[in-house]
JSON list of C-alpha atoms in Angstrom, two decimals:
[
{"chain": "T", "resi": 216, "resn": "MET", "atom": "CA", "xyz": [-19.30, -13.64, 15.17]},
{"chain": "T", "resi": 217, "resn": "ALA", "atom": "CA", "xyz": [-15.76, -14.89, 14.91]},
{"chain": "T", "resi": 218, "resn": "ASN", "atom": "CA", "xyz": [-13.34, -13.82, 17.66]},
{"chain": "T", "resi": 219, "resn": "GLY", "atom": "CA", "xyz": [-10.56, -12.84, 14.93]},
{"chain": "T", "resi": 220, "resn": "PRO", "atom": "CA", "xyz": [-10.02, -12.25, 11.15]},
{"chain": "T", "resi": 221, "resn": "THR", "atom": "CA", "xyz": [-10.63, -14.92, 8.39]},
{"chain": "T", "resi": 222, "resn": "LEU", "atom": "CA", "xyz": [-7.21, -15.52, 6.37]},
{"chain": "T", "resi": 223, "resn": "GLN", "atom": "CA", "xyz": [-6.71, -17.16, 3.22]},
{"chain": "T", "resi": 224, "resn": "ASN", "atom": "CA", "xyz": [-4.65, -17.67, 0.05]},
{"chain": "T", "resi": 225, "resn": "VAL", "atom": "CA", "xyz": [-6.84, -16.46, -2.81]},
{"chain": "T", "resi": 226, "resn": "SER", "atom": "CA", "xyz": [-6.38, -16.97, -6.86]},
{"chain": "T", "resi": 227, "resn": "PHE", "atom": "CA", "xyz": [-7.89, -14.48, -9.27]},
{"chain": "T", "resi": 228, "resn": "PRO", "atom": "CA", "xyz": [-7.56, -13.59, -12.98]},
{"chain": "T", "resi": 229, "resn": "SER", "atom": "CA", "xyz": [-5.54, -10.33, -13.59]},
{"chain": "T", "resi": 230, "resn": "ALA", "atom": "CA", "xyz": [-4.04, -8.92, -16.29]},
{"chain": "T", "resi": 231, "resn": "GLY", "atom": "CA", "xyz": [-4.09, -12.13, -18.83]},
{"chain": "T", "resi": 232, "resn": "THR", "atom": "CA", "xyz": [-2.94, -14.48, -15.73]},
{"chain": "T", "resi": 233, "resn": "THR", "atom": "CA", "xyz": [-3.80, -16.19, -12.69]},
{"chain": "T", "resi": 234, "resn": "ALA", "atom": "CA", "xyz": [-2.74, -13.83, -9.91]},
{"chain": "T", "resi": 235, "resn": "TYR", "atom": "CA", "xyz": [-2.42, -14.98, -6.03]},
{"chain": "T", "resi": 236, "resn": "GLY", "atom": "CA", "xyz": [-2.72, -13.16, -2.99]},
{"chain": "T", "resi": 237, "resn": "TYR", "atom": "CA", "xyz": [-3.33, -13.28, 0.90]},
{"chain": "T", "resi": 238, "resn": "LEU", "atom": "CA", "xyz": [-6.89, -12.10, 1.79]},
{"chain": "T", "resi": 239, "resn": "ALA", "atom": "CA", "xyz": [-7.83, -11.32, 5.40]},
{"chain": "T", "resi": 240, "resn": "VAL", "atom": "CA", "xyz": [-11.42, -10.72, 6.12]},
{"chain": "T", "resi": 241, "resn": "PRO", "atom": "CA", "xyz": [-12.55, -8.63, 9.69]},
{"chain": "T", "resi": 242, "resn": "PRO", "atom": "CA", "xyz": [-14.49, -10.71, 12.64]},
{"chain": "T", "resi": 243, "resn": "ALA", "atom": "CA", "xyz": [-17.75, -9.12, 11.21]},
{"chain": "T", "resi": 244, "resn": "GLY", "atom": "CA", "xyz": [-17.43, -10.94, 8.23]},
{"chain": "T", "resi": 245, "resn": "HIS", "atom": "CA", "xyz": [-17.58, -7.63, 5.89]},
{"chain": "T", "resi": 246, "resn": "GLY", "atom": "CA", "xyz": [-16.04, -4.45, 5.15]},
{"chain": "T", "resi": 247, "resn": "PRO", "atom": "CA", "xyz": [-14.32, -1.73, 3.37]},
{"chain": "T", "resi": 248, "resn": "GLY", "atom": "CA", "xyz": [-11.60, -3.06, 0.88]},
{"chain": "T", "resi": 249, "resn": "ILE", "atom": "CA", "xyz": [-7.97, -2.05, 1.05]},
{"chain": "T", "resi": 250, "resn": "ILE", "atom": "CA", "xyz": [-5.33, -3.27, -1.51]},
{"chain": "T", "resi": 251, "resn": "LEU", "atom": "CA", "xyz": [-2.20, -3.81, 0.52]},
{"chain": "T", "resi": 252, "resn": "ILE", "atom": "CA", "xyz": [0.76, -3.73, -1.71]},
{"chain": "T", "resi": 253, "resn": "GLN", "atom": "CA", "xyz": [4.10, -5.62, -0.77]},
{"chain": "T", "resi": 254, "resn": "GLU", "atom": "CA", "xyz": [7.52, -3.90, -0.25]},
{"chain": "T", "resi": 255, "resn": "TRP", "atom": "CA", "xyz": [10.48, -4.77, -2.51]},
{"chain": "T", "resi": 256, "resn": "TRP", "atom": "CA", "xyz": [10.97, -8.25, -0.39]},
{"chain": "T", "resi": 257, "resn": "GLY", "atom": "CA", "xyz": [7.95, -9.56, -1.73]},
{"chain": "T", "resi": 258, "resn": "LEU", "atom": "CA", "xyz": [4.41, -11.03, -0.03]},
{"chain": "T", "resi": 259, "resn": "THR", "atom": "CA", "xyz": [6.65, -11.59, 3.39]},
{"chain": "T", "resi": 260, "resn": "ALA", "atom": "CA", "xyz": [5.34, -12.46, 6.51]},
{"chain": "T", "resi": 261, "resn": "HIS", "atom": "CA", "xyz": [5.32, -9.07, 7.90]},
{"chain": "T", "resi": 262, "resn": "ILE", "atom": "CA", "xyz": [2.82, -7.82, 5.01]},
{"chain": "T", "resi": 263, "resn": "LYS", "atom": "CA", "xyz": [0.49, -10.32, 5.77]},
{"chain": "T", "resi": 264, "resn": "ASP", "atom": "CA", "xyz": [0.82, -9.24, 9.45]},
{"chain": "T", "resi": 265, "resn": "VAL", "atom": "CA", "xyz": [0.01, -5.72, 8.36]},
{"chain": "T", "resi": 266, "resn": "ALA", "atom": "CA", "xyz": [-3.34, -7.53, 6.49]},
{"chain": "T", "resi": 267, "resn": "ASP", "atom": "CA", "xyz": [-3.96, -9.25, 9.61]},
{"chain": "T", "resi": 268, "resn": "ARG", "atom": "CA", "xyz": [-3.69, -6.20, 11.77]},
{"chain": "T", "resi": 269, "resn": "PHE", "atom": "CA", "xyz": [-5.96, -4.07, 9.42]},
{"chain": "T", "resi": 270, "resn": "ALA", "atom": "CA", "xyz": [-8.68, -6.96, 9.04]},
{"chain": "T", "resi": 271, "resn": "LYS", "atom": "CA", "xyz": [-9.00, -6.63, 12.82]},
{"chain": "T", "resi": 272, "resn": "ALA", "atom": "CA", "xyz": [-9.75, -3.03, 12.35]},
{"chain": "T", "resi": 273, "resn": "GLY", "atom": "CA", "xyz": [-12.77, -3.81, 10.03]},
{"chain": "T", "resi": 274, "resn": "PHE", "atom": "CA", "xyz": [-11.25, -3.82, 6.84]},
{"chain": "T", "resi": 275, "resn": "VAL", "atom": "CA", "xyz": [-11.26, -7.08, 4.12]},
{"chain": "T", "resi": 276, "resn": "VAL", "atom": "CA", "xyz": [-7.88, -6.68, 2.92]},
{"chain": "T", "resi": 277, "resn": "LEU", "atom": "CA", "xyz": [-6.41, -8.42, -0.26]},
{"chain": "T", "resi": 278, "resn": "ALA", "atom": "CA", "xyz": [-2.42, -8.35, -0.62]},
{"chain": "T", "resi": 279, "resn": "PRO", "atom": "CA", "xyz": [-1.59, -9.59, -4.13]},
{"chain": "T", "resi": 280, "resn": "ASP", "atom": "CA", "xyz": [1.46, -11.45, -4.65]},
{"chain": "T", "resi": 281, "resn": "LEU", "atom": "CA", "xyz": [3.31, -8.99, -7.27]},
{"chain": "T", "resi": 282, "resn": "TYR", "atom": "CA", "xyz": [5.97, -11.87, -7.36]},
{"chain": "T", "resi": 283, "resn": "GLY", "atom": "CA", "xyz": [4.67, -14.94, -8.01]},
{"chain": "T", "resi": 284, "resn": "GLY", "atom": "CA", "xyz": [5.57, -16.56, -4.97]},
{"chain": "T", "resi": 285, "resn": "GLN", "atom": "CA", "xyz": [9.20, -15.19, -4.73]},
{"chain": "T", "resi": 286, "resn": "VAL", "atom": "CA", "xyz": [10.59, -13.58, -1.74]},
{"chain": "T", "resi": 287, "resn": "ALA", "atom": "CA", "xyz": [13.66, -11.97, -1.70]},
{"chain": "T", "resi": 288, "resn": "HIS", "atom": "CA", "xyz": [16.41, -12.72, 0.86]},
{"chain": "T", "resi": 289, "resn": "ASP", "atom": "CA", "xyz": [18.86, -9.73, 0.48]},
{"chain": "T", "resi": 290, "resn": "ALA", "atom": "CA", "xyz": [18.93, -6.46, -0.82]},
{"chain": "T", "resi": 291, "resn": "ASP", "atom": "CA", "xyz": [20.71, -7.53, -4.39]},
{"chain": "T", "resi": 292, "resn": "GLU", "atom": "CA", "xyz": [17.62, -10.08, -5.08]},
{"chain": "T", "resi": 293, "resn": "ALA", "atom": "CA", "xyz": [15.13, -7.59, -3.69]},
{"chain": "T", "resi": 294, "resn": "LEU", "atom": "CA", "xyz": [16.71, -4.86, -6.08]},
{"chain": "T", "resi": 295, "resn": "ARG", "atom": "CA", "xyz": [16.49, -7.45, -8.94]},
{"chain": "T", "resi": 296, "resn": "MET", "atom": "CA", "xyz": [13.09, -9.01, -8.37]},
{"chain": "T", "resi": 297, "resn": "MET", "atom": "CA", "xyz": [11.66, -5.23, -8.23]},
{"chain": "T", "resi": 298, "resn": "SER", "atom": "CA", "xyz": [13.49, -4.26, -11.44]},
{"chain": "T", "resi": 299, "resn": "GLU", "atom": "CA", "xyz": [12.31, -7.18, -13.52]},
{"chain": "T", "resi": 300, "resn": "LEU", "atom": "CA", "xyz": [8.31, -5.61, -12.45]},
{"chain": "T", "resi": 301, "resn": "PRO", "atom": "CA", "xyz": [7.60, -3.30, -14.74]},
{"chain": "T", "resi": 302, "resn": "THR", "atom": "CA", "xyz": [5.77, -0.38, -13.11]},
{"chain": "T", "resi": 303, "resn": "ALA", "atom": "CA", "xyz": [3.05, -0.71, -16.09]},
{"chain": "T", "resi": 304, "resn": "ARG", "atom": "CA", "xyz": [2.88, -4.25, -15.73]},
{"chain": "T", "resi": 305, "resn": "GLY", "atom": "CA", "xyz": [2.35, -3.91, -11.77]},
{"chain": "T", "resi": 306, "resn": "VAL", "atom": "CA", "xyz": [-0.21, -1.20, -12.17]},
{"chain": "T", "resi": 307, "resn": "GLU", "atom": "CA", "xyz": [-1.86, -3.56, -14.45]},
{"chain": "T", "resi": 308, "resn": "LEU", "atom": "CA", "xyz": [-2.13, -6.73, -12.06]},
{"chain": "T", "resi": 309, "resn": "LEU", "atom": "CA", "xyz": [-2.73, -4.51, -9.07]},
{"chain": "T", "resi": 310, "resn": "SER", "atom": "CA", "xyz": [-5.85, -3.06, -11.19]},
{"chain": "T", "resi": 311, "resn": "GLY", "atom": "CA", "xyz": [-7.17, -6.75, -11.46]},
{"chain": "T", "resi": 312, "resn": "ALA", "atom": "CA", "xyz": [-7.01, -7.25, -7.67]},
{"chain": "T", "resi": 313, "resn": "VAL", "atom": "CA", "xyz": [-9.19, -4.27, -7.19]},
{"chain": "T", "resi": 314, "resn": "GLY", "atom": "CA", "xyz": [-11.65, -5.68, -9.42]},
{"chain": "T", "resi": 315, "resn": "HIS", "atom": "CA", "xyz": [-11.59, -9.11, -7.76]},
{"chain": "T", "resi": 316, "resn": "LEU", "atom": "CA", "xyz": [-11.74, -7.63, -4.08]},
{"chain": "T", "resi": 317, "resn": "LEU", "atom": "CA", "xyz": [-14.70, -5.27, -5.28]},
{"chain": "T", "resi": 318, "resn": "LYS", "atom": "CA", "xyz": [-16.88, -8.51, -6.72]},
{"chain": "T", "resi": 319, "resn": "ARG", "atom": "CA", "xyz": [-16.19, -10.18, -3.39]},
{"chain": "T", "resi": 320, "resn": "PRO", "atom": "CA", "xyz": [-19.41, -10.36, -1.05]},
{"chain": "T", "resi": 321, "resn": "GLU", "atom": "CA", "xyz": [-17.13, -9.25, 1.89]},
{"chain": "T", "resi": 322, "resn": "THR", "atom": "CA", "xyz": [-16.41, -6.32, 0.52]},
{"chain": "T", "resi": 323, "resn": "ASP", "atom": "CA", "xyz": [-18.63, -2.82, 1.33]},
{"chain": "T", "resi": 324, "resn": "GLY", "atom": "CA", "xyz": [-18.55, -0.28, -1.31]},
{"chain": "T", "resi": 325, "resn": "ASP", "atom": "CA", "xyz": [-17.77, 0.57, -4.86]},
{"chain": "T", "resi": 326, "resn": "THR", "atom": "CA", "xyz": [-13.94, 2.03, -4.17]},
{"chain": "T", "resi": 327, "resn": "VAL", "atom": "CA", "xyz": [-11.50, 0.72, -2.03]},
{"chain": "T", "resi": 328, "resn": "GLY", "atom": "CA", "xyz": [-8.38, 2.21, -0.18]},
{"chain": "T", "resi": 329, "resn": "ALA", "atom": "CA", "xyz": [-4.62, 1.42, -1.53]},
{"chain": "T", "resi": 330, "resn": "VAL", "atom": "CA", "xyz": [-1.80, 1.00, 1.11]},
{"chain": "T", "resi": 331, "resn": "GLY", "atom": "CA", "xyz": [1.91, 0.10, 0.09]},
{"chain": "T", "resi": 332, "resn": "PHE", "atom": "CA", "xyz": [5.43, 0.10, 1.58]},
{"chain": "T", "resi": 333, "resn": "CYS", "atom": "CA", "xyz": [8.83, 1.38, -0.30]},
{"chain": "T", "resi": 334, "resn": "MET", "atom": "CA", "xyz": [8.16, -0.32, -3.67]},
{"chain": "T", "resi": 335, "resn": "GLY", "atom": "CA", "xyz": [4.71, -0.68, -2.78]},
{"chain": "T", "resi": 336, "resn": "GLY", "atom": "CA", "xyz": [4.08, 2.59, -1.75]},
{"chain": "T", "resi": 337, "resn": "GLY", "atom": "CA", "xyz": [5.21, 3.95, -5.64]},
{"chain": "T", "resi": 338, "resn": "PHE", "atom": "CA", "xyz": [2.78, 1.41, -6.83]},
{"chain": "T", "resi": 339, "resn": "VAL", "atom": "CA", "xyz": [-0.20, 3.22, -4.99]},
{"chain": "T", "resi": 340, "resn": "LEU", "atom": "CA", "xyz": [0.70, 6.17, -6.58]},
{"chain": "T", "resi": 341, "resn": "GLY", "atom": "CA", "xyz": [0.72, 4.42, -9.64]},
{"chain": "T", "resi": 342, "resn": "LEU", "atom": "CA", "xyz": [-2.68, 2.05, -8.96]},
{"chain": "T", "resi": 343, "resn": "ALA", "atom": "CA", "xyz": [-4.58, 5.37, -7.78]},
{"chain": "T", "resi": 344, "resn": "ALA", "atom": "CA", "xyz": [-3.36, 7.64, -10.90]},
{"chain": "T", "resi": 345, "resn": "LYS", "atom": "CA", "xyz": [-4.92, 5.00, -13.42]},
{"chain": "T", "resi": 346, "resn": "ASP", "atom": "CA", "xyz": [-7.74, 3.32, -11.53]},
{"chain": "T", "resi": 347, "resn": "GLN", "atom": "CA", "xyz": [-10.55, 5.66, -10.23]},
{"chain": "T", "resi": 348, "resn": "ARG", "atom": "CA", "xyz": [-11.68, 2.68, -7.93]},
{"chain": "T", "resi": 349, "resn": "VAL", "atom": "CA", "xyz": [-9.21, 3.57, -5.92]},
{"chain": "T", "resi": 350, "resn": "SER", "atom": "CA", "xyz": [-10.53, 6.24, -3.57]},
{"chain": "T", "resi": 351, "resn": "ALA", "atom": "CA", "xyz": [-7.86, 6.54, -0.82]},
{"chain": "T", "resi": 352, "resn": "ALA", "atom": "CA", "xyz": [-4.09, 5.89, -1.43]},
{"chain": "T", "resi": 353, "resn": "VAL", "atom": "CA", "xyz": [-1.74, 5.74, 1.44]},
{"chain": "T", "resi": 354, "resn": "PRO", "atom": "CA", "xyz": [1.98, 5.35, 0.47]},
{"chain": "T", "resi": 355, "resn": "PHE", "atom": "CA", "xyz": [4.72, 4.72, 2.94]},
{"chain": "T", "resi": 356, "resn": "TYR", "atom": "CA", "xyz": [8.25, 6.10, 1.97]},
{"chain": "T", "resi": 357, "resn": "GLY", "atom": "CA", "xyz": [6.88, 5.24, -1.55]},
{"chain": "T", "resi": 358, "resn": "VAL", "atom": "CA", "xyz": [9.49, 4.51, -4.37]},
{"chain": "T", "resi": 359, "resn": "ASN", "atom": "CA", "xyz": [8.53, 5.70, -7.84]},
{"chain": "T", "resi": 360, "resn": "GLN", "atom": "CA", "xyz": [10.63, 3.42, -10.01]},
{"chain": "T", "resi": 361, "resn": "ASP", "atom": "CA", "xyz": [10.11, 5.10, -13.35]},
{"chain": "T", "resi": 362, "resn": "GLY", "atom": "CA", "xyz": [9.30, 8.57, -12.28]},
{"chain": "T", "resi": 363, "resn": "ILE", "atom": "CA", "xyz": [6.34, 10.46, -11.02]},
{"chain": "T", "resi": 364, "resn": "PRO", "atom": "CA", "xyz": [3.13, 9.08, -12.53]},
{"chain": "T", "resi": 365, "resn": "ASP", "atom": "CA", "xyz": [0.66, 11.25, -14.78]},
{"chain": "T", "resi": 366, "resn": "PHE", "atom": "CA", "xyz": [-2.23, 12.11, -12.22]},
{"chain": "T", "resi": 367, "resn": "SER", "atom": "CA", "xyz": [-4.82, 13.77, -14.53]},
{"chain": "T", "resi": 368, "resn": "HIS", "atom": "CA", "xyz": [-7.00, 11.06, -13.88]},
{"chain": "T", "resi": 369, "resn": "LEU", "atom": "CA", "xyz": [-6.81, 11.04, -9.98]},
{"chain": "T", "resi": 370, "resn": "GLN", "atom": "CA", "xyz": [-9.67, 10.51, -7.81]},
{"chain": "T", "resi": 371, "resn": "ALA", "atom": "CA", "xyz": [-8.04, 9.46, -4.68]},
{"chain": "T", "resi": 372, "resn": "GLU", "atom": "CA", "xyz": [-7.20, 11.46, -1.57]},
{"chain": "T", "resi": 373, "resn": "ILE", "atom": "CA", "xyz": [-3.85, 10.80, -0.94]},
{"chain": "T", "resi": 374, "resn": "LEU", "atom": "CA", "xyz": [-2.10, 10.47, 2.72]},
{"chain": "T", "resi": 375, "resn": "GLY", "atom": "CA", "xyz": [1.43, 9.56, 2.67]},
{"chain": "T", "resi": 376, "resn": "HIS", "atom": "CA", "xyz": [4.14, 8.66, 5.03]},
{"chain": "T", "resi": 377, "resn": "TYR", "atom": "CA", "xyz": [7.77, 9.62, 5.08]},
{"chain": "T", "resi": 378, "resn": "GLY", "atom": "CA", "xyz": [11.02, 9.29, 7.41]},
{"chain": "T", "resi": 379, "resn": "GLU", "atom": "CA", "xyz": [12.91, 12.57, 7.78]},
{"chain": "T", "resi": 380, "resn": "GLN", "atom": "CA", "xyz": [15.84, 10.46, 7.60]},
{"chain": "T", "resi": 381, "resn": "ASP", "atom": "CA", "xyz": [15.25, 8.60, 4.56]},
{"chain": "T", "resi": 382, "resn": "PRO", "atom": "CA", "xyz": [17.48, 8.96, 1.67]},
{"chain": "T", "resi": 383, "resn": "THR", "atom": "CA", "xyz": [15.43, 6.70, -0.82]},
{"chain": "T", "resi": 384, "resn": "VAL", "atom": "CA", "xyz": [12.87, 9.20, -0.40]},
{"chain": "T", "resi": 385, "resn": "PRO", "atom": "CA", "xyz": [14.39, 12.57, 0.11]},
{"chain": "T", "resi": 386, "resn": "PRO", "atom": "CA", "xyz": [11.87, 15.15, 2.05]},
{"chain": "T", "resi": 387, "resn": "ALA", "atom": "CA", "xyz": [12.91, 17.80, -0.45]},
{"chain": "T", "resi": 388, "resn": "SER", "atom": "CA", "xyz": [11.53, 15.37, -3.19]},
{"chain": "T", "resi": 389, "resn": "LEU", "atom": "CA", "xyz": [7.77, 15.58, -1.94]},
{"chain": "T", "resi": 390, "resn": "GLU", "atom": "CA", "xyz": [7.47, 19.39, -2.68]},
{"chain": "T", "resi": 391, "resn": "GLU", "atom": "CA", "xyz": [7.67, 18.51, -6.26]},
{"chain": "T", "resi": 392, "resn": "LEU", "atom": "CA", "xyz": [5.52, 15.27, -5.93]},
{"chain": "T", "resi": 393, "resn": "GLY", "atom": "CA", "xyz": [2.74, 17.19, -4.03]},
{"chain": "T", "resi": 394, "resn": "LYS", "atom": "CA", "xyz": [3.04, 20.18, -6.50]},
{"chain": "T", "resi": 395, "resn": "THR", "atom": "CA", "xyz": [2.81, 17.78, -9.75]},
{"chain": "T", "resi": 396, "resn": "ILE", "atom": "CA", "xyz": [-0.47, 16.11, -7.82]},
{"chain": "T", "resi": 397, "resn": "GLU", "atom": "CA", "xyz": [-2.30, 19.07, -7.16]},
{"chain": "T", "resi": 398, "resn": "ALA", "atom": "CA", "xyz": [-1.70, 20.77, -10.79]},
{"chain": "T", "resi": 399, "resn": "GLN", "atom": "CA", "xyz": [-2.65, 17.83, -12.80]},
{"chain": "T", "resi": 400, "resn": "SER", "atom": "CA", "xyz": [-5.84, 16.29, -10.55]},
{"chain": "T", "resi": 401, "resn": "GLY", "atom": "CA", "xyz": [-6.35, 19.37, -8.37]},
{"chain": "T", "resi": 402, "resn": "ILE", "atom": "CA", "xyz": [-6.19, 17.38, -5.26]},
{"chain": "T", "resi": 403, "resn": "VAL", "atom": "CA", "xyz": [-3.68, 18.55, -2.48]},
{"chain": "T", "resi": 404, "resn": "PRO", "atom": "CA", "xyz": [-2.00, 15.41, -0.91]},
{"chain": "T", "resi": 405, "resn": "THR", "atom": "CA", "xyz": [-1.34, 15.08, 2.88]},
{"chain": "T", "resi": 406, "resn": "PHE", "atom": "CA", "xyz": [2.36, 14.18, 3.44]},
{"chain": "T", "resi": 407, "resn": "HIS", "atom": "CA", "xyz": [3.70, 13.60, 6.82]},
{"chain": "T", "resi": 408, "resn": "LEU", "atom": "CA", "xyz": [7.47, 13.85, 7.68]},
{"chain": "T", "resi": 409, "resn": "TYR", "atom": "CA", "xyz": [8.47, 11.66, 11.11]},
{"chain": "T", "resi": 410, "resn": "PRO", "atom": "CA", "xyz": [11.45, 13.01, 13.11]},
{"chain": "T", "resi": 411, "resn": "GLY", "atom": "CA", "xyz": [14.16, 10.65, 13.56]},
{"chain": "T", "resi": 412, "resn": "ALA", "atom": "CA", "xyz": [12.77, 7.76, 11.13]},
{"chain": "T", "resi": 413, "resn": "GLY", "atom": "CA", "xyz": [14.40, 6.33, 7.85]},
{"chain": "T", "resi": 414, "resn": "HIS", "atom": "CA", "xyz": [13.28, 4.21, 5.25]},
{"chain": "T", "resi": 415, "resn": "ALA", "atom": "CA", "xyz": [11.07, 1.42, 6.13]},
{"chain": "T", "resi": 416, "resn": "PHE", "atom": "CA", "xyz": [10.35, 2.61, 9.40]},
{"chain": "T", "resi": 417, "resn": "PHE", "atom": "CA", "xyz": [7.20, 0.89, 9.79]},
{"chain": "T", "resi": 418, "resn": "ASN", "atom": "CA", "xyz": [8.71, -2.68, 9.25]},
{"chain": "T", "resi": 419, "resn": "ASP", "atom": "CA", "xyz": [8.83, -4.02, 12.66]},
{"chain": "T", "resi": 420, "resn": "GLY", "atom": "CA", "xyz": [10.63, -7.16, 11.65]},
{"chain": "T", "resi": 421, "resn": "ARG", "atom": "CA", "xyz": [13.69, -5.40, 10.64]},
{"chain": "T", "resi": 422, "resn": "THR", "atom": "CA", "xyz": [15.00, -3.88, 13.91]},
{"chain": "T", "resi": 423, "resn": "GLU", "atom": "CA", "xyz": [17.41, -1.82, 12.48]},
{"chain": "T", "resi": 424, "resn": "ALA", "atom": "CA", "xyz": [14.75, 0.59, 10.57]},
{"chain": "T", "resi": 425, "resn": "TYR", "atom": "CA", "xyz": [11.50, 0.04, 12.49]},
{"chain": "T", "resi": 426, "resn": "HIS", "atom": "CA", "xyz": [10.88, 3.26, 14.42]},
{"chain": "T", "resi": 427, "resn": "ALA", "atom": "CA", "xyz": [8.08, 2.72, 17.19]},
{"chain": "T", "resi": 428, "resn": "GLU", "atom": "CA", "xyz": [6.84, 5.91, 17.58]},
{"chain": "T", "resi": 429, "resn": "ALA", "atom": "CA", "xyz": [6.92, 6.97, 14.23]},
{"chain": "T", "resi": 430, "resn": "ALA", "atom": "CA", "xyz": [5.26, 3.82, 13.27]},
{"chain": "T", "resi": 431, "resn": "ALA", "atom": "CA", "xyz": [2.70, 3.99, 15.72]},
{"chain": "T", "resi": 432, "resn": "GLN", "atom": "CA", "xyz": [1.33, 7.73, 14.65]},
{"chain": "T", "resi": 433, "resn": "ALA", "atom": "CA", "xyz": [1.35, 6.57, 11.02]},
{"chain": "T", "resi": 434, "resn": "TRP", "atom": "CA", "xyz": [-0.65, 3.57, 11.71]},
{"chain": "T", "resi": 435, "resn": "GLN", "atom": "CA", "xyz": [-3.32, 5.68, 13.32]},
{"chain": "T", "resi": 436, "resn": "ARG", "atom": "CA", "xyz": [-3.31, 8.46, 10.91]},
{"chain": "T", "resi": 437, "resn": "THR", "atom": "CA", "xyz": [-3.75, 5.87, 8.17]},
{"chain": "T", "resi": 438, "resn": "LEU", "atom": "CA", "xyz": [-7.01, 3.89, 10.13]},
{"chain": "T", "resi": 439, "resn": "ASP", "atom": "CA", "xyz": [-8.68, 7.44, 10.74]},
{"chain": "T", "resi": 440, "resn": "PHE", "atom": "CA", "xyz": [-7.85, 8.52, 6.99]},
{"chain": "T", "resi": 441, "resn": "LEU", "atom": "CA", "xyz": [-9.29, 5.07, 5.51]},
{"chain": "T", "resi": 442, "resn": "ARG", "atom": "CA", "xyz": [-12.51, 4.92, 7.73]},
{"chain": "T", "resi": 443, "resn": "THR", "atom": "CA", "xyz": [-12.95, 8.61, 6.58]},
{"chain": "T", "resi": 444, "resn": "GLN", "atom": "CA", "xyz": [-12.49, 7.93, 3.18]},
{"chain": "T", "resi": 445, "resn": "LEU", "atom": "CA", "xyz": [-14.17, 4.64, 2.56]},
{"chain": "T", "resi": 446, "resn": "THR", "atom": "CA", "xyz": [-17.09, 5.02, 5.38]},
{"chain": "T", "resi": 447, "resn": "GLY", "atom": "CA", "xyz": [-17.28, 8.52, 6.09]},
{"chain": "T", "resi": 448, "resn": "THR", "atom": "CA", "xyz": [-16.89, 7.68, 9.83]},
{"chain": "T", "resi": 449, "resn": "GLY", "atom": "CA", "xyz": [-13.57, 8.95, 10.58]}
]
């Protein structure tokens, strides 16, 4: 058995094109699958590091590259790149990634979890709303670019993490989101608010945003949730 996760760049067919991503396989060589969805910056070293952390915790992780190899260097560039990726197209590409991950021999089970940050958190909800192969959805301060999705076909349980000091996703907006999810799907999401934390509080590569206590608590809750939903072990 290897001492650490196996890491590699992969390509796969998705939405009529060839998509690329970063794959991290746990030391055991197999495990439940997670689609890890980037922030608006792109598939950065931070996102790859988070994939590695999940793999060390026992998951097979695929982080699709939604920007085709581009990484933003400032907020204006990130905003432009995000705006050029329509939600429907992003969800289509991510659904192809779900199919690829489930076909891989390393992946256990017939559903996956989805975890995403900022833009990726919005895509988590959009993907879970459309693709019933996602059984566990974890948005971190998710930004829904094109409004709240239609959750009438949702099958996934939802665990969300939000900073109380985040002007991008005001805590008051979560009430409407939660009510919509429950009314349309019957699923009651769990949303956690973290005192003192703002947007991007999990990103330890951004010292101005990182909130260590909130990040640690959200991480442990996420691992417990994914293990419960994907393996039944909790």
